[in-house]
CSV table of C-alpha atoms and ligand atoms in Angstrom, one decimal:
chain,number,residue,atom,x,y,z
A,1,MET,CA,0.0,0.0,0.0
A,2,SER,CA,1.1,3.6,-0.7
A,3,GLY,CA,2.3,5.3,2.7
A,4,ASN,CA,3.6,2.2,3.7
A,5,TRP,CA,7.1,3.7,4.2
A,6,GLN,CA,10.1,1.5,4.7
A,7,ALA,CA,13.0,3.2,6.7
A,8,GLY,CA,15.9,1.4,4.7
A,9,GLN,CA,19.6,2.1,5.8
A,10,PRO,CA,20.6,5.5,6.9
A,11,ALA,CA,22.6,7.4,4.2
A,12,VAL,CA,25.5,9.7,4.9
A,13,VAL,CA,24.2,13.3,4.4
A,14,GLY,CA,27.1,15.9,3.9
A,15,ALA,CA,25.3,19.2,4.6
A,16,LYS,CA,22.8,19.7,7.3
A,17,ALA,CA,19.5,21.0,6.0
A,18,SER,CA,19.3,24.7,6.7
A,19,PRO,CA,15.9,25.9,6.0
A,20,SER,CA,15.4,29.4,5.3
A,21,LYS,CA,12.1,31.3,5.3
A,22,LEU,CA,9.7,29.6,2.6
A,23,ALA,CA,8.5,31.8,-0.3
A,24,ALA,CA,4.7,32.3,-0.1
A,25,GLY,CA,2.8,30.3,-2.6
A,26,LEU,CA,1.8,26.6,-3.2
A,27,HIS,CA,4.7,24.2,-2.9
A,28,PHE,CA,4.2,20.8,-4.5
A,29,ILE,CA,6.5,18.2,-3.1
A,30,ALA,CA,7.2,14.5,-4.2
A,31,THR,CA,7.0,11.9,-1.5
A,32,PRO,CA,8.5,8.4,-1.6
A,33,ILE,CA,6.9,5.5,-3.4
A,34,GLY,CA,8.2,3.0,-1.0
A,35,ALA,CA,11.5,3.8,0.4
A,36,ALA,CA,11.2,6.5,3.0
A,37,ARG,CA,14.7,7.7,2.4
A,38,ASP,CA,13.8,8.7,-1.1
A,39,ILE,CA,12.3,12.0,0.2
A,40,THR,CA,14.5,14.9,-0.9
A,41,LEU,CA,16.3,17.2,1.5
A,42,ARG,CA,14.4,20.1,0.0
A,43,ALA,CA,11.0,18.4,0.5
A,44,LEU,CA,11.9,18.0,4.2
A,45,ASP,CA,12.9,21.7,4.4
A,46,ILE,CA,9.6,22.6,2.9
A,47,LEU,CA,7.6,20.4,5.2
A,48,ALA,CA,9.6,21.9,8.2
A,49,THR,CA,8.9,25.5,7.2
A,50,ALA,CA,5.7,25.8,5.3
A,51,ASP,CA,2.9,27.7,7.1
A,52,VAL,CA,0.2,25.3,6.1
A,53,LEU,CA,0.4,21.6,5.3
A,54,VAL,CA,-2.1,20.1,2.9
A,55,ALA,CA,-2.0,16.3,2.1
A,56,GLU,CA,-4.1,13.6,0.2
A,57,ASP,CA,-3.7,11.5,3.1
A,58,THR,CA,-2.9,13.3,6.4
A,59,ARG,CA,-1.9,10.2,8.3
A,60,SER,CA,0.6,9.0,5.5
A,61,LEU,CA,2.1,12.6,5.7
A,62,ARG,CA,2.4,12.6,9.5
A,63,HIS,CA,4.1,9.2,9.4
A,64,LEU,CA,6.6,10.4,6.9
A,65,MET,CA,7.3,13.4,8.8
A,66,GLU,CA,7.7,11.3,12.0
A,67,ILE,CA,10.2,9.1,10.2
A,68,HIS,CA,12.3,12.0,9.2
A,69,GLY,CA,11.9,14.1,12.6
A,70,VAL,CA,10.0,17.0,11.2
A,71,SER,CA,7.4,18.1,13.7
A,72,LEU,CA,4.0,19.5,12.8
A,73,ASP,CA,4.0,21.9,15.8
A,74,HIS,CA,0.8,24.0,15.7
A,75,ARG,CA,0.6,24.4,12.0
A,76,PRO,CA,-2.7,23.5,10.2
A,77,LEU,CA,-2.8,20.2,8.2
A,78,ILE,CA,-5.5,20.1,5.8
A,79,SER,CA,-7.0,17.0,3.9
A,80,TYR,CA,-7.3,17.4,0.3
A,81,HIS,CA,-8.3,14.5,-2.0
A,82,ASP,CA,-10.4,13.6,-4.9
A,83,GLN,CA,-13.6,13.2,-3.0
A,84,ASN,CA,-13.4,16.5,-0.9
A,85,GLY,CA,-11.5,18.9,-3.4
A,86,ASP,CA,-14.3,21.2,-3.9
A,87,GLN,CA,-14.8,21.8,-0.3
A,88,ALA,CA,-11.3,21.8,0.8
A,89,ARG,CA,-9.9,24.1,-2.2
A,90,PRO,CA,-11.5,27.4,-0.8
A,91,LYS,CA,-9.7,26.7,2.6
A,92,VAL,CA,-6.5,26.3,0.9
A,93,MET,CA,-6.9,29.2,-1.4
A,94,ALA,CA,-7.8,31.5,1.7
A,95,HIS,CA,-4.3,30.7,3.1
A,96,LEU,CA,-2.5,31.4,-0.1
A,97,ALA,CA,-4.6,34.7,-0.5
A,98,GLU,CA,-3.2,35.6,3.0
A,99,GLY,CA,0.3,35.2,1.6
A,100,LYS,CA,1.1,32.0,3.3
A,101,SER,CA,3.3,29.3,2.2
A,102,VAL,CA,1.4,26.1,1.7
A,103,VAL,CA,2.9,22.7,1.0
A,104,TYR,CA,1.0,19.9,-0.8
A,105,ALA,CA,1.8,16.2,-0.8
A,106,SER,CA,-0.1,13.5,-2.3
A,107,GLU,CA,-0.1,10.0,-0.7
A,108,ALA,CA,2.9,8.8,-2.6
A,109,GLY,CA,5.1,9.9,-5.5
A,110,THR,CA,4.5,13.2,-7.5
A,111,PRO,CA,1.3,15.0,-7.0
A,112,LEU,CA,-0.9,15.4,-10.2
A,113,VAL,CA,0.6,12.0,-11.6
A,114,ALA,CA,-2.5,10.0,-11.4
A,115,ASP,CA,-3.0,11.9,-8.1
A,116,PRO,CA,-4.9,15.0,-6.9
A,117,GLY,CA,-3.2,18.4,-7.3
A,118,TYR,CA,-4.3,19.5,-10.9
A,119,GLN,CA,-7.3,21.8,-9.8
A,120,LEU,CA,-5.4,23.1,-6.9
A,121,GLY,CA,-2.5,24.2,-9.1
A,122,ARG,CA,-4.9,25.7,-11.7
A,123,ALA,CA,-6.7,27.7,-8.9
A,124,ALA,CA,-3.4,29.0,-7.6
A,125,ILE,CA,-2.4,30.0,-11.2
A,126,GLU,CA,-5.6,31.7,-11.9
A,127,ALA,CA,-5.3,33.6,-8.5
A,128,ASP,CA,-1.8,34.8,-9.4
A,129,VAL,CA,-0.2,32.7,-6.6
A,130,SER,CA,3.3,31.3,-7.2
A,131,VAL,CA,3.5,27.6,-7.6
A,132,PHE,CA,6.7,25.7,-6.9
A,133,THR,CA,7.8,22.0,-7.0
A,134,ALA,CA,10.4,20.0,-5.0
A,135,PRO,CA,10.5,17.1,-7.6
A,136,GLY,CA,11.2,13.6,-6.7
A,137,PRO,CA,10.0,10.1,-6.8
A,138,SER,CA,7.3,9.0,-9.3
A,139,ALA,CA,6.5,5.3,-10.1
A,140,ALA,CA,6.3,6.0,-13.8
A,141,LEU,CA,9.7,7.3,-14.3
A,142,ALA,CA,11.3,4.8,-11.9
A,143,ALA,CA,9.7,2.1,-14.0
A,144,LEU,CA,10.9,3.6,-17.2
A,145,THR,CA,14.4,3.9,-15.8
A,146,ILE,CA,14.7,0.1,-15.2
A,147,SER,CA,12.6,-1.2,-17.9
A,148,GLY,CA,15.0,-1.6,-20.8
A,149,LEU,CA,12.5,-0.1,-23.1
A,150,PRO,CA,13.3,2.8,-25.3
A,151,SER,CA,13.2,6.0,-23.3
A,152,ASP,CA,13.4,8.6,-26.1
A,153,ARG,CA,9.7,9.0,-26.2
A,154,PHE,CA,7.2,7.8,-23.7
A,155,LEU,CA,3.5,8.3,-23.1
A,156,PHE,CA,2.1,8.2,-19.5
A,157,ALA,CA,-1.6,7.1,-19.6
A,158,GLY,CA,-2.5,6.8,-15.9
A,159,PHE,CA,-4.9,4.1,-15.0
A,160,PRO,CA,-6.7,2.0,-17.9
A,161,PRO,CA,-10.5,1.8,-18.1
A,162,ARG,CA,-11.8,-1.3,-16.4
A,163,THR,CA,-14.0,-3.2,-19.0
A,164,SER,CA,-12.2,-5.3,-21.5
A,165,LYS,CA,-13.8,-3.6,-24.5
A,166,ALA,CA,-13.1,-0.1,-23.3
A,167,LYS,CA,-9.4,-1.1,-22.3
A,168,GLN,CA,-8.6,-2.7,-25.8
A,169,GLU,CA,-10.0,0.7,-27.5
A,170,TRP,CA,-7.8,2.7,-25.1
A,171,PHE,CA,-4.7,0.7,-26.2
A,172,ARG,CA,-5.5,1.0,-29.8
A,173,THR,CA,-5.8,4.7,-29.7
A,174,MET,CA,-2.5,5.0,-28.2
A,175,ASP,CA,-0.4,2.9,-30.5
A,176,ASN,CA,0.0,5.8,-33.1
A,177,ALA,CA,2.1,7.7,-30.5
A,178,SER,CA,5.0,5.4,-31.4
A,179,ALA,CA,6.3,5.7,-27.8
A,180,THR,CA,6.9,3.4,-24.9
A,181,MET,CA,3.6,3.3,-23.2
A,182,ILE,CA,3.6,3.5,-19.4
A,183,PHE,CA,0.4,3.0,-17.2
A,184,TYR,CA,-0.6,2.0,-13.7
A,185,GLU,CA,-2.8,-1.1,-13.0
A,186,SER,CA,-4.2,-2.8,-9.9
A,187,PRO,CA,-2.5,-6.1,-9.1
A,188,LYS,CA,-6.0,-7.8,-9.4
A,189,ARG,CA,-6.4,-6.8,-13.1
A,190,VAL,CA,-2.9,-7.4,-14.3
A,191,LYS,CA,-4.0,-10.7,-15.9
A,192,ASP,CA,-6.9,-9.5,-17.6
A,193,THR,CA,-5.0,-6.4,-18.8
A,194,LEU,CA,-2.3,-8.7,-20.4
A,195,GLU,CA,-5.1,-10.5,-22.2
A,196,ASP,CA,-6.5,-7.1,-23.6
A,197,LEU,CA,-3.1,-6.0,-24.5
A,198,GLY,CA,-2.6,-9.2,-26.6
A,199,ALA,CA,-5.9,-8.6,-28.2
A,200,ALA,CA,-4.9,-5.0,-29.0
A,201,TYR,CA,-1.3,-5.2,-30.0
A,202,GLY,CA,-0.6,-9.0,-30.5
A,203,PHE,CA,0.7,-11.4,-27.9
A,204,ASP,CA,4.3,-10.9,-29.2
A,205,ARG,CA,4.5,-7.3,-28.2
A,206,GLN,CA,7.3,-6.6,-25.6
A,207,VAL,CA,6.0,-5.7,-22.1
A,208,VAL,CA,7.6,-4.9,-18.7
A,209,ILE,CA,5.8,-5.3,-15.4
A,210,CYS,CA,7.3,-3.4,-12.6
A,211,ARG,CA,6.3,-4.4,-9.2
A,212,GLU,CA,6.9,-2.9,-5.7
A,213,LEU,CA,9.4,-0.4,-6.8
A,214,THR,CA,11.9,0.7,-4.3
A,215,LYS,CA,10.5,-1.7,-1.8
A,216,ARG,CA,11.6,-5.1,-0.5
A,217,PHE,CA,10.0,-7.4,-2.9
A,218,GLU,CA,10.7,-5.1,-6.1
A,219,GLU,CA,10.8,-7.0,-9.2
A,220,ALA,CA,10.8,-6.3,-13.0
A,221,LEU,CA,9.3,-9.0,-15.3
A,222,ARG,CA,10.2,-8.5,-19.0
A,223,GLY,CA,9.0,-10.5,-22.1
A,224,THR,CA,6.3,-10.7,-24.7
A,225,VAL,CA,2.7,-10.5,-23.6
A,226,ALA,CA,2.5,-14.3,-24.1
A,227,GLU,CA,5.8,-15.0,-22.1
A,228,LEU,CA,4.4,-12.8,-19.1
A,229,GLN,CA,1.0,-14.5,-19.2
A,230,ALA,CA,2.9,-18.0,-19.0
A,231,ALA,CA,5.2,-16.6,-16.1
A,232,LEU,CA,2.3,-15.4,-14.1
A,233,ALA,CA,-0.3,-18.2,-14.8
A,234,ASP,CA,0.2,-19.8,-11.4
A,235,ARG,CA,1.0,-16.7,-9.5
A,236,GLU,CA,-1.2,-14.4,-7.4
A,237,ILE,CA,-0.1,-10.9,-8.0
A,238,LYS,CA,0.2,-8.5,-5.1
A,239,GLY,CA,1.7,-5.0,-4.6
A,240,GLU,CA,1.9,-2.0,-6.7
A,241,ILE,CA,2.3,-2.3,-10.4
A,242,VAL,CA,3.5,-0.3,-13.2
A,243,ILE,CA,3.1,-1.7,-16.8
A,244,LEU,CA,5.2,-0.6,-19.8
A,245,VAL,CA,4.6,-1.6,-23.4
A,246,ASP,CA,7.1,-1.2,-26.2
A,247,ARG,CA,6.1,0.5,-29.4
A,248,ALA,CA,5.1,-1.5,-32.6
A,249,GLY,CA,8.0,-2.7,-34.5
A,250,LYS,CA,9.0,-0.7,-37.6
A,251,ARG,CA,6.7,-1.8,-40.4
A,252,GLU,CA,8.7,-3.2,-43.4
A,253,ALA,CA,8.4,-0.6,-46.3
A,254,VAL,CA,6.9,-2.4,-49.2
A,255,PRO,CA,7.6,-1.1,-52.7
A,256,GLU,CA,4.1,0.2,-53.2
A,257,ASP,CA,4.5,2.5,-50.0
A,258,ILE,CA,7.8,3.9,-51.4
A,259,GLU,CA,6.5,4.5,-54.7
A,260,ALA,CA,3.4,6.4,-53.2
A,261,ALA,CA,5.5,8.5,-51.1
A,262,LEU,CA,7.7,9.5,-54.1
A,263,ARG,CA,4.6,10.3,-56.2
A,264,LYS,CA,3.5,12.8,-53.5
A,265,LEU,CA,6.8,14.5,-53.3
A,266,LEU,CA,8.1,14.4,-57.1
A,267,PRO,CA,5.8,17.1,-58.5
A,268,ASP,CA,7.5,19.6,-56.1
A,269,MET,CA,11.0,18.2,-55.6
A,270,SER,CA,13.9,17.0,-57.6
A,271,VAL,CA,14.4,13.3,-57.8
A,272,LYS,CA,17.3,13.4,-55.5
A,273,ASP,CA,15.7,15.5,-52.9
A,274,ALA,CA,12.5,13.4,-52.8
A,275,SER,CA,14.6,10.3,-52.7
A,276,ALA,CA,16.5,11.6,-49.7
A,277,GLU,CA,13.3,12.5,-47.7
A,278,VAL,CA,11.6,9.2,-48.6
A,279,ALA,CA,14.7,7.2,-47.7
A,280,GLN,CA,14.9,9.0,-44.4
A,281,HIS,CA,11.2,8.4,-43.6
A,282,PHE,CA,11.3,4.6,-44.2
A,283,GLY,CA,15.0,4.2,-42.9
A,284,LEU,CA,16.3,3.1,-46.2
A,285,LYS,CA,19.5,3.9,-48.3
A,286,ARG,CA,19.1,6.9,-50.5
A,287,ARG,CA,20.6,5.2,-53.4
A,288,GLU,CA,18.0,2.2,-53.2
A,289,VAL,CA,15.1,4.9,-53.3
A,290,TYR,CA,16.8,6.9,-56.0
A,291,GLN,CA,16.8,3.7,-58.2
A,292,ILE,CA,13.1,3.2,-57.6
A,293,ALA,CA,12.4,6.9,-58.4
A,294,LEU,CA,14.3,6.5,-61.7
A,295,GLY,CA,12.5,3.3,-62.5
A,296,MET,CA,9.1,5.0,-61.9
A,297,ALA,CA,10.2,7.8,-64.4
A,298,GLU,CA,10.8,5.3,-67.1
A,299,LYS,CA,7.5,3.5,-66.6
B,301,SAM,N1,1.5,9.9,-7.8
B,301,SAM,C1,2.1,8.6,-8.0
B,301,SAM,C2,3.4,8.7,-8.8
B,301,SAM,O1,4.0,9.8,-9.0
B,301,SAM,O2,3.9,7.7,-9.2
B,301,SAM,C3,1.1,7.7,-8.4
B,301,SAM,C4,-0.2,7.7,-7.7
B,301,SAM,S1,-1.3,6.4,-8.2
B,301,SAM,C5,-2.7,6.9,-7.2
B,301,SAM,C6,-0.7,4.9,-7.4
B,301,SAM,C7,-0.3,3.9,-8.5
B,301,SAM,O3,1.0,4.1,-8.8
B,301,SAM,C8,-0.3,2.4,-7.9
B,301,SAM,O4,-1.5,1.8,-8.1
B,301,SAM,C9,0.8,1.8,-8.8
B,301,SAM,O5,0.2,1.5,-10.1
B,301,SAM,C10,1.8,3.0,-8.9
B,301,SAM,N2,2.9,2.8,-8.0
B,301,SAM,C11,2.9,3.6,-6.9
B,301,SAM,N3,4.1,3.2,-6.1
B,301,SAM,C12,4.5,2.1,-6.8
B,301,SAM,C13,5.7,1.3,-6.5
B,301,SAM,N4,6.4,1.4,-5.3
B,301,SAM,N5,5.9,0.3,-7.4
B,301,SAM,C14,5.2,0.0,-8.6
B,301,SAM,N6,4.1,0.9,-8.8
B,301,SAM,C15,3.8,2.0,-7.9
């Protein structure tokens, strides 16, 4: 469960945190996704000095502060989550309007990433209040880092819809992005989701399942959809899960596609330039495409 912090081994911290007066405004801080010591020194400074604390889960934040020896003293601690946002936001905004420094932490990881915070941030920006961040852990980026899948372009998609039909449709609309896809899933639905992934993309698509990142039972399972289905068939899946999906493989360029692309460009370009552009698009050699273009001219 998120908020179930694990203390881990003490690290050597060179400089003592020296919090100075915190700027007025809304400070989003990231909190650990498992290992309590993944909190940043800046986030601790902000927690120690903010005038008002706001948390998705006030108990989790208190626990985290206790672990790190940050006391609440007599400062207000306001609960702000998806269910009470509309009622809680005016209270938070009133503190901001008074020029207070307000810190917001979601239950675990980075606020706004499949977590509350977006509407609060918008309200602050619309009220001309400064918004800051102390960045840190997020399960999506932690998973991407260890996945072994291409990280040049990725698409974070939050949680998928629940029903099989909606989920398959959701997957299909995302494949055009040509990016590593990252999403969160409940452990209870992982097996069904693999089936829907296979139906949408084929059972030979590469997938990585990251479980319990930064925690004691952390693991990463890598393979095709079919391989992971086989690996998990007899297992009950527990803990927190991120699923990553590789983009579709490069489609083999067939001669018809190359000729069609050349036909589009040739009226406005020289044979040489059109061939160069088409070659780059399909990842082919220029000479090869140039020969095709010359062949077309002779037809
Ligand atoms: N804001 C958070 C972030 O930045 O990652 C995500 C919050 S979202 C409500 C919670 C989901 O994140 C979990 O259901 C799981 O899919 C994923 N998650 C959080 N911690 C994780 C961990 N330690 N290992 C794997 N996935 C995790």
